[in-house]
Short mmCIF file of C-alpha atoms and ligand atoms in Angstrom, two decimals:
data_model
loop_
_atom_site.label_atom_id
_atom_site.label_comp_id
_atom_site.label_asym_id
_atom_site.label_seq_id
_atom_site.Cartn_x
_atom_site.Cartn_y
_atom_site.Cartn_z
CA MET A 1 11.79 0.19 4.93
CA SER A 2 13.02 -0.43 1.10
CA THR A 3 16.56 0.07 1.02
CA GLU A 4 16.34 0.02 -2.82
CA ASN A 5 16.54 2.86 -5.15
CA LEU A 6 13.13 3.91 -7.03
CA THR A 7 14.64 3.17 -10.34
CA HIS A 8 11.86 3.38 -12.42
CA LEU A 9 8.61 5.42 -11.67
CA ALA A 10 5.67 5.48 -13.93
CA VAL A 11 2.96 8.40 -13.54
CA ILE A 12 -0.65 8.42 -14.67
CA MET A 13 -1.29 12.30 -15.10
CA ASP A 14 -4.68 13.00 -14.15
CA GLY A 15 -6.62 15.83 -13.36
CA ASN A 16 -5.66 18.30 -16.11
CA GLY A 17 -9.47 19.03 -17.08
CA ARG A 18 -10.44 19.47 -13.34
CA TRP A 19 -7.44 21.83 -12.61
CA ALA A 20 -9.10 24.04 -15.49
CA LYS A 21 -12.38 23.79 -14.77
CA LYS A 22 -11.84 24.84 -11.21
CA ARG A 23 -10.43 28.08 -13.02
CA ASN A 24 -13.12 28.61 -15.36
CA LEU A 25 -10.51 27.81 -18.03
CA PRO A 26 -10.89 25.52 -21.15
CA ARG A 27 -9.59 22.08 -20.52
CA THR A 28 -6.72 22.43 -22.95
CA ALA A 29 -5.32 25.08 -20.40
CA GLY A 30 -5.29 22.24 -18.08
CA HIS A 31 -3.19 20.13 -20.51
CA LEU A 32 -0.53 23.01 -21.06
CA ALA A 33 -0.41 23.28 -17.33
CA GLY A 34 -0.08 19.75 -17.08
CA LEU A 35 3.05 19.97 -19.45
CA LYS A 36 4.57 22.55 -17.18
CA ALA A 37 4.15 20.34 -14.16
CA LEU A 38 5.66 17.11 -16.36
CA LYS A 39 9.04 19.42 -16.75
CA LYS A 40 9.19 19.99 -13.12
CA ILE A 41 8.78 16.52 -12.13
CA ILE A 42 11.24 15.42 -14.97
CA LEU A 43 13.87 17.55 -13.13
CA ALA A 44 12.85 16.43 -9.65
CA SER A 45 13.06 12.98 -10.20
CA LYS A 46 16.54 13.41 -12.01
CA LYS A 47 17.56 15.09 -8.96
CA SER A 48 16.29 12.09 -6.95
CA ASP A 49 18.36 9.71 -8.89
CA VAL A 50 15.15 8.09 -10.64
CA LYS A 51 16.70 6.67 -13.71
CA PHE A 52 13.52 6.03 -16.01
CA LEU A 53 10.45 8.17 -15.65
CA SER A 54 7.34 6.65 -17.74
CA LEU A 55 4.59 9.35 -18.37
CA TYR A 56 1.14 8.38 -19.80
CA ALA A 57 0.51 11.20 -21.95
CA PHE A 58 -2.22 9.97 -24.30
CA SER A 59 -3.81 6.44 -24.17
CA THR A 60 -5.40 4.03 -26.76
CA GLU A 61 -9.19 4.87 -25.46
CA ASN A 62 -8.10 8.79 -25.52
CA TRP A 63 -9.45 9.01 -29.18
CA ARG A 64 -12.55 8.79 -27.75
CA ARG A 65 -12.49 12.45 -26.71
CA PRO A 66 -13.75 15.35 -28.69
CA ASP A 67 -11.70 15.89 -31.94
CA SER A 68 -10.98 19.34 -30.65
CA GLU A 69 -8.93 17.84 -27.59
CA VAL A 70 -7.49 15.02 -29.35
CA ASN A 71 -5.99 17.66 -32.02
CA TYR A 72 -4.88 19.91 -29.50
CA LEU A 73 -2.83 17.09 -27.69
CA MET A 74 -1.72 15.93 -30.85
CA ASN A 75 -0.47 19.45 -31.74
CA LEU A 76 1.10 19.69 -28.35
CA ILE A 77 3.37 16.72 -29.19
CA ALA A 78 3.90 17.48 -32.55
CA SER A 79 5.10 21.27 -31.66
CA LYS A 80 6.67 20.80 -27.89
CA LEU A 81 8.63 17.97 -28.49
CA PRO A 82 10.88 19.39 -30.87
CA SER A 83 10.96 22.75 -29.36
CA GLU A 84 11.95 21.42 -25.98
CA ILE A 85 15.09 19.49 -27.49
CA LYS A 86 17.65 22.09 -26.14
CA PHE A 87 16.12 21.51 -22.94
CA TYR A 88 16.67 17.69 -23.01
CA LYS A 89 20.21 18.21 -24.22
CA SER A 90 20.95 20.74 -21.68
CA GLU A 91 19.81 18.54 -18.74
CA GLN A 92 21.25 15.09 -20.49
CA ILE A 93 17.59 13.65 -20.75
CA ARG A 94 17.04 10.70 -22.93
CA ILE A 95 13.55 10.84 -24.55
CA LEU A 96 11.64 7.74 -25.81
CA VAL A 97 7.94 7.49 -26.76
CA ARG A 98 6.18 3.88 -26.00
CA GLY A 99 3.18 2.90 -27.71
CA ASP A 100 1.76 2.73 -31.36
CA ARG A 101 3.01 5.47 -33.20
CA THR A 102 1.98 4.21 -36.68
CA ASN A 103 -1.63 5.83 -36.38
CA LEU A 104 -0.38 9.22 -35.01
CA PRO A 105 -0.30 12.32 -37.47
CA LYS A 106 2.45 12.83 -39.48
CA ALA A 107 3.91 15.80 -37.79
CA ALA A 108 3.62 14.22 -34.39
CA ILE A 109 5.40 10.87 -35.85
CA ASN A 110 8.20 13.32 -37.46
CA ALA A 111 8.62 14.93 -33.81
CA ILE A 112 8.70 11.81 -31.97
CA ASN A 113 11.40 10.56 -34.32
CA LYS A 114 13.48 13.73 -34.24
CA VAL A 115 13.52 13.86 -30.47
CA GLU A 116 14.62 10.19 -29.85
CA ASP A 117 17.33 10.48 -32.20
CA GLU A 118 18.74 13.54 -30.94
CA THR A 119 18.71 12.38 -27.44
CA LYS A 120 19.74 9.18 -28.01
CA GLU A 121 23.31 9.37 -25.91
CA PHE A 122 21.92 10.66 -23.20
CA SER A 123 21.38 8.85 -19.79
CA ALA A 124 21.12 11.03 -16.81
CA ILE A 125 17.17 10.36 -16.80
CA THR A 126 15.33 8.47 -19.70
CA VAL A 127 11.93 9.72 -19.90
CA ILE A 128 9.24 7.19 -21.73
CA LEU A 129 6.46 9.27 -22.98
CA CYS A 130 3.50 6.74 -23.64
CA ILE A 131 1.24 8.15 -26.36
CA ASN A 132 -1.07 6.09 -28.01
CA TYR A 133 -0.05 3.59 -25.40
CA GLY A 134 -2.54 0.84 -23.99
CA GLY A 135 -1.23 -2.17 -21.78
CA HIS A 136 -3.62 -4.51 -23.76
CA ASP A 137 -2.28 -3.42 -27.14
CA GLU A 138 1.20 -3.67 -25.89
CA ILE A 139 0.64 -7.17 -25.04
CA VAL A 140 -1.22 -8.19 -28.48
CA ARG A 141 1.55 -6.18 -30.31
CA SER A 142 4.45 -8.22 -28.72
CA VAL A 143 2.50 -11.64 -29.33
CA ASN A 144 1.92 -10.99 -33.00
CA SER A 145 5.60 -10.21 -33.35
CA ILE A 146 6.79 -13.46 -31.91
CA LEU A 147 4.15 -15.28 -34.16
CA LYS A 148 5.67 -13.11 -37.15
CA GLU A 149 9.05 -14.53 -36.35
CA ASN A 150 7.78 -18.24 -35.82
CA PRO A 151 4.18 -18.97 -36.03
CA THR A 152 4.44 -22.08 -34.26
CA THR A 153 6.68 -21.24 -31.21
CA GLU A 154 5.20 -21.88 -27.89
CA ILE A 155 4.31 -18.43 -25.99
CA THR A 156 6.01 -17.87 -23.05
CA GLU A 157 6.56 -15.31 -20.40
CA ASP A 158 10.07 -14.47 -21.45
CA LEU A 159 8.98 -14.12 -25.12
CA ILE A 160 6.28 -11.76 -24.51
CA LYS A 161 8.76 -9.62 -22.26
CA SER A 162 11.43 -10.09 -24.85
CA HIS A 163 9.47 -8.83 -27.51
CA MET A 164 8.10 -5.56 -25.93
CA GLN A 165 9.13 -2.04 -27.03
CA PHE A 166 12.35 -0.94 -25.46
CA ASN A 167 12.62 -4.00 -23.30
CA ASP A 168 16.39 -3.98 -23.99
CA ILE A 169 16.88 -0.70 -22.52
CA VAL A 170 13.90 0.11 -19.92
CA PRO A 171 13.82 -1.96 -16.79
CA CYS A 172 10.66 -3.22 -15.10
CA VAL A 173 8.65 -0.42 -12.99
CA ASP A 174 9.01 -0.18 -9.54
CA MET A 175 6.19 2.02 -8.71
CA ILE A 176 3.19 3.43 -10.56
CA VAL A 177 1.54 6.71 -9.19
CA ARG A 178 -1.62 8.36 -10.27
CA SER A 179 -2.84 11.88 -9.55
CA ALA A 180 -6.18 13.33 -9.06
CA GLY A 181 -7.68 11.01 -6.88
CA GLU A 182 -8.55 8.23 -9.17
CA LYS A 183 -7.56 4.61 -7.75
CA ARG A 184 -7.02 2.59 -11.13
CA LEU A 185 -4.60 1.91 -13.53
CA SER A 186 -6.67 2.71 -16.73
CA ASN A 187 -4.77 0.04 -19.07
CA PHE A 188 -1.16 1.50 -18.02
CA LEU A 189 1.65 -0.94 -17.82
CA LEU A 190 -0.53 -3.85 -17.43
CA TRP A 191 2.22 -6.55 -17.98
CA GLU A 192 4.74 -4.56 -15.82
CA SER A 193 2.50 -3.73 -12.92
CA ALA A 194 2.49 -7.40 -11.72
CA TYR A 195 4.66 -6.74 -9.07
CA ALA A 196 5.01 -2.74 -8.86
CA GLU A 197 3.94 -0.58 -5.91
CA LEU A 198 0.74 1.50 -6.33
CA GLY A 199 0.61 5.13 -5.16
CA PHE A 200 -2.75 7.16 -5.31
CA TYR A 201 -2.39 11.15 -4.49
CA ASP A 202 -5.61 13.52 -4.63
CA THR A 203 -3.03 16.40 -6.12
CA LEU A 204 -4.34 17.29 -9.54
CA PHE A 205 -1.35 16.74 -11.95
CA PRO A 206 -0.92 20.41 -13.07
CA ASP A 207 -0.03 21.17 -9.41
CA TRP A 208 2.48 18.18 -9.14
CA ASP A 209 6.24 19.52 -8.22
CA GLU A 210 9.23 18.36 -6.76
CA GLN A 211 7.60 18.15 -3.29
CA MET A 212 5.06 15.75 -4.66
CA ILE A 213 8.10 13.87 -6.37
CA ASN A 214 9.65 13.76 -2.57
CA ILE A 215 6.28 12.26 -1.22
CA VAL A 216 5.99 9.86 -3.87
CA ILE A 217 9.70 8.70 -2.94
CA LYS A 218 9.34 8.60 0.60
CA ASP A 219 6.25 6.43 0.35
CA TYR A 220 8.14 4.05 -2.00
CA GLN A 221 10.89 3.80 0.65
CA SER A 222 8.49 2.65 3.32
CA ARG A 223 7.25 -0.34 1.28
CA ILE A 224 8.65 -3.82 1.73
CA ARG A 225 8.72 -5.44 -1.59
CA LYS A 226 8.52 -9.49 -1.43
CA PHE A 227 7.72 -10.51 -5.42
CA GLY A 228 5.76 -13.21 -3.80
CA GLY A 229 8.63 -14.57 -1.54
CA ILE A 230 8.77 -13.69 2.20
CA SER A 231 10.53 -10.59 3.52
C1 FPP B 301 -5.46 13.45 -18.38
O1 FPP B 301 -6.38 14.45 -17.57
C2 FPP B 301 -4.51 13.75 -18.86
C3 FPP B 301 -4.24 13.35 -20.38
C4 FPP B 301 -5.07 12.53 -20.83
C5 FPP B 301 -3.35 14.26 -20.89
C6 FPP B 301 -2.04 14.47 -20.50
C7 FPP B 301 -1.02 15.17 -21.12
C8 FPP B 301 -0.18 16.21 -20.77
C9 FPP B 301 0.06 16.35 -19.31
C10 FPP B 301 0.51 16.84 -21.88
C11 FPP B 301 1.52 15.77 -22.80
C12 FPP B 301 2.11 16.59 -23.53
C13 FPP B 301 3.22 16.11 -24.11
C14 FPP B 301 4.22 16.91 -25.26
C15 FPP B 301 3.90 14.96 -24.05
P1 FPP B 301 -7.59 14.53 -18.01
O2 FPP B 301 -7.77 15.33 -18.81
O3 FPP B 301 -8.60 13.46 -18.01
O4 FPP B 301 -8.25 15.17 -16.49
P2 FPP B 301 -9.59 15.04 -15.86
O5 FPP B 301 -9.91 13.77 -15.40
O6 FPP B 301 -9.80 16.15 -14.84
O7 FPP B 301 -10.81 15.66 -16.88
#
């Protein structure tokens, strides 16, 4: 039994499309339902004292989806982030957006900058939305920023870690979970997953709620973490 709190939980939100298909709805309806579930799991995580919640919203590979779906997701980011600021403030939620934002549509970049700025003093829970995020890309960007500072330096693990986005704010992930039955990481938090606990659940993401978060936390507490040592 782990006596440690689950401080940083990360969720690969999968199954929005399947949820919509089951109901004869367009895939976009699945993303909208996923957004509703996302709000529920933020509140449930906060209630359970999870301090950092990372959510995989758009990967560096998701650009391969049809333009209409990519545009829908980008518009969702650009419109919903600012319109939810009142909710974040009332719940003392800090929002950070992890990933390479430079290639996003201007409206999405503006929305991200605004929500990060307007929630920066809150700490009841920090929600890290991973947008245009890829684990490989994150490591490459970190190494490039080290080399920019000092082109002749020897690369070390500590240097890579210290040049990653939000390294000074967000602690290492404790558990990575995925919905909808798939059992892979899909380029999510590759550096950080070295000693993270993993959990895979069949429930499609739009059906996630407080009960699912309670299941995840119970699962985490049943694990024995050894970090390469002995228990
Ligand atoms: C994966 O399900 C889901 C995504 C790629 C998008 C997740 C995005 C949201 C929940 C909304 C985020 C919005 C904001 C404002 C942060 P899938 O489409 O791959 O599902 P499938 O495997 O069943 O097709």
